[in-house]
Amino acid sequence: MAKRMADAGADAALDYWTDADKMVVCSAEPTTYAEANATYALADVAMAGGDFTKANGDVSGRKVTVAAKSSVLIDASGTATHVALIKVADSTLRYVTTCTSQALTANGSNTVNIPAWDIEIADPS
């Protein structure tokens, strides 16, 4: 028996993540909104609808590409290990991924660049 998933179903799941309004660089893997927004937060940037682009997946299914952000002010010193998408309006942690580990130093003017990355939902197999 074949398995099939409508693109609209995958897009509905992706919509939950693209509704995030802030991206945060974190010093550890956050498991709650508070950890992402405060405890482990090193740098953050506002997100808007135009920062997310849905398309066919690289291999199958659907994906959303999260836009790169340049010159994001570093608010706290630490080693960046994760990036989180959160929604401030309802205090939810929406998505967490790893990033290339790098030391960040806050001094009032240091910034970090966050490269584009994607979330992919594969077709069922």
Tab-separated table of C-alpha atoms in Angstrom:
chain	number	residue	atom	x	y	z
A	1	MET	CA	0.000	0.000	0.000
A	2	ALA	CA	1.370	3.394	-0.989
A	3	LYS	CA	1.738	6.216	1.507
A	4	ARG	CA	1.031	9.779	0.547
A	5	MET	CA	0.985	13.199	2.177
A	6	ALA	CA	-0.594	16.309	0.686
A	7	ASP	CA	1.705	19.338	0.493
A	8	ALA	CA	-0.998	21.295	2.322
A	9	GLY	CA	-0.638	18.999	5.343
A	10	ALA	CA	3.113	19.525	5.547
A	11	ASP	CA	2.662	23.261	4.977
A	12	ALA	CA	0.226	23.399	7.905
A	13	ALA	CA	2.924	21.955	10.163
A	14	LEU	CA	5.499	24.368	8.755
A	15	ASP	CA	3.093	27.255	9.437
A	16	TYR	CA	3.365	26.615	13.188
A	17	TRP	CA	7.104	27.226	13.009
A	18	THR	CA	6.874	30.171	10.594
A	19	ASP	CA	4.553	31.920	13.047
A	20	ALA	CA	7.582	32.505	15.307
A	21	ASP	CA	8.403	36.176	15.840
A	22	LYS	CA	11.921	35.896	17.291
A	23	MET	CA	15.053	33.858	16.567
A	24	VAL	CA	17.459	33.389	19.469
A	25	VAL	CA	21.067	32.184	19.526
A	26	CYS	CA	21.472	30.046	22.651
A	27	SER	CA	24.343	28.677	24.752
A	28	ALA	CA	22.596	25.339	25.370
A	29	GLU	CA	19.584	23.438	24.069
A	30	PRO	CA	16.481	25.174	25.377
A	31	THR	CA	13.526	22.979	26.267
A	32	THR	CA	11.210	25.808	27.328
A	33	TYR	CA	10.361	29.314	26.182
A	34	ALA	CA	12.012	30.806	29.289
A	35	GLU	CA	15.276	28.979	28.604
A	36	ALA	CA	15.318	30.155	24.973
A	37	ASN	CA	14.272	33.727	25.709
A	38	ALA	CA	16.367	34.327	28.833
A	39	THR	CA	18.354	31.524	30.485
A	40	TYR	CA	20.448	30.495	27.460
A	41	ALA	CA	19.910	33.562	25.237
A	42	LEU	CA	23.053	35.145	23.784
A	43	ALA	CA	21.601	37.139	20.860
A	44	ASP	CA	18.169	37.580	19.304
A	45	VAL	CA	16.494	39.090	16.299
A	46	ALA	CA	12.878	39.808	15.351
A	47	MET	CA	11.336	37.628	12.647
A	48	ALA	CA	8.527	38.409	10.204
A	49	GLY	CA	6.584	36.455	7.587
A	50	GLY	CA	9.032	37.381	4.839
A	51	ASP	CA	11.845	35.630	6.758
A	52	PHE	CA	10.330	32.216	5.976
A	53	THR	CA	10.090	30.655	2.515
A	54	LYS	CA	8.211	27.400	1.899
A	55	ALA	CA	9.171	25.162	-1.019
A	56	ASN	CA	9.523	21.545	-2.073
A	57	GLY	CA	11.958	19.615	0.116
A	58	ASP	CA	15.512	18.890	-1.003
A	59	VAL	CA	14.730	15.187	-1.416
A	60	SER	CA	10.969	14.962	-0.900
A	61	GLY	CA	8.140	16.557	1.040
A	62	ARG	CA	8.206	20.237	1.953
A	63	LYS	CA	10.590	22.610	3.681
A	64	VAL	CA	10.747	26.113	5.034
A	65	THR	CA	13.947	28.109	4.735
A	66	VAL	CA	14.658	30.524	7.575
A	67	ALA	CA	16.374	33.648	6.251
A	68	ALA	CA	19.915	34.566	7.216
A	69	LYS	CA	20.282	37.450	9.656
A	70	SER	CA	23.380	39.645	9.688
A	71	SER	CA	24.875	41.838	12.387
A	72	VAL	CA	22.689	40.574	15.237
A	73	LEU	CA	23.793	42.309	18.453
A	74	ILE	CA	25.286	39.946	21.042
A	75	ASP	CA	23.533	40.535	24.378
A	76	ALA	CA	25.441	38.035	26.570
A	77	SER	CA	28.790	36.263	26.343
A	78	GLY	CA	28.929	32.494	25.934
A	79	THR	CA	29.363	29.721	23.408
A	80	ALA	CA	26.606	29.508	20.802
A	81	THR	CA	25.407	25.919	20.283
A	82	HIS	CA	21.731	26.215	19.337
A	83	VAL	CA	19.260	28.463	17.546
A	84	ALA	CA	15.628	28.644	18.635
A	85	LEU	CA	12.472	30.045	17.091
A	86	ILE	CA	10.050	31.423	19.665
A	87	LYS	CA	6.776	33.308	19.699
A	88	VAL	CA	6.804	36.095	22.258
A	89	ALA	CA	3.068	36.801	21.974
A	90	ASP	CA	2.131	33.432	23.517
A	91	SER	CA	5.448	32.518	25.177
A	92	THR	CA	6.026	29.342	23.160
A	93	LEU	CA	9.187	27.607	22.081
A	94	ARG	CA	8.490	26.699	18.445
A	95	TYR	CA	11.669	25.017	17.111
A	96	VAL	CA	15.265	24.334	18.174
A	97	THR	CA	18.238	23.327	16.036
A	98	THR	CA	21.983	23.103	16.510
A	99	CYS	CA	24.459	25.577	15.058
A	100	THR	CA	28.196	25.669	14.560
A	101	SER	CA	29.672	26.162	18.010
A	102	GLN	CA	31.359	29.538	18.426
A	103	ALA	CA	32.340	31.803	21.282
A	104	LEU	CA	30.399	35.068	21.414
A	105	THR	CA	31.493	38.088	23.433
A	106	ALA	CA	29.105	40.851	24.424
A	107	ASN	CA	30.657	44.317	24.657
A	108	GLY	CA	27.846	46.547	23.457
A	109	SER	CA	28.803	46.453	19.791
A	110	ASN	CA	29.803	42.869	18.855
A	111	THR	CA	27.468	41.100	16.462
A	112	VAL	CA	26.890	37.605	15.121
A	113	ASN	CA	25.667	36.461	11.708
A	114	ILE	CA	23.082	33.682	11.582
A	115	PRO	CA	23.162	31.790	8.265
A	116	ALA	CA	20.012	30.618	6.482
A	117	TRP	CA	18.809	27.180	7.548
A	118	ASP	CA	15.797	25.000	6.860
A	119	ILE	CA	13.257	22.727	8.454
A	120	GLU	CA	12.216	19.828	6.230
A	121	ILE	CA	9.327	17.383	6.431
A	122	ALA	CA	9.945	14.349	4.223
A	123	ASP	CA	7.224	12.491	2.340
A	124	PRO	CA	6.150	9.277	4.087
A	125	SER	CA	7.962	6.164	2.962
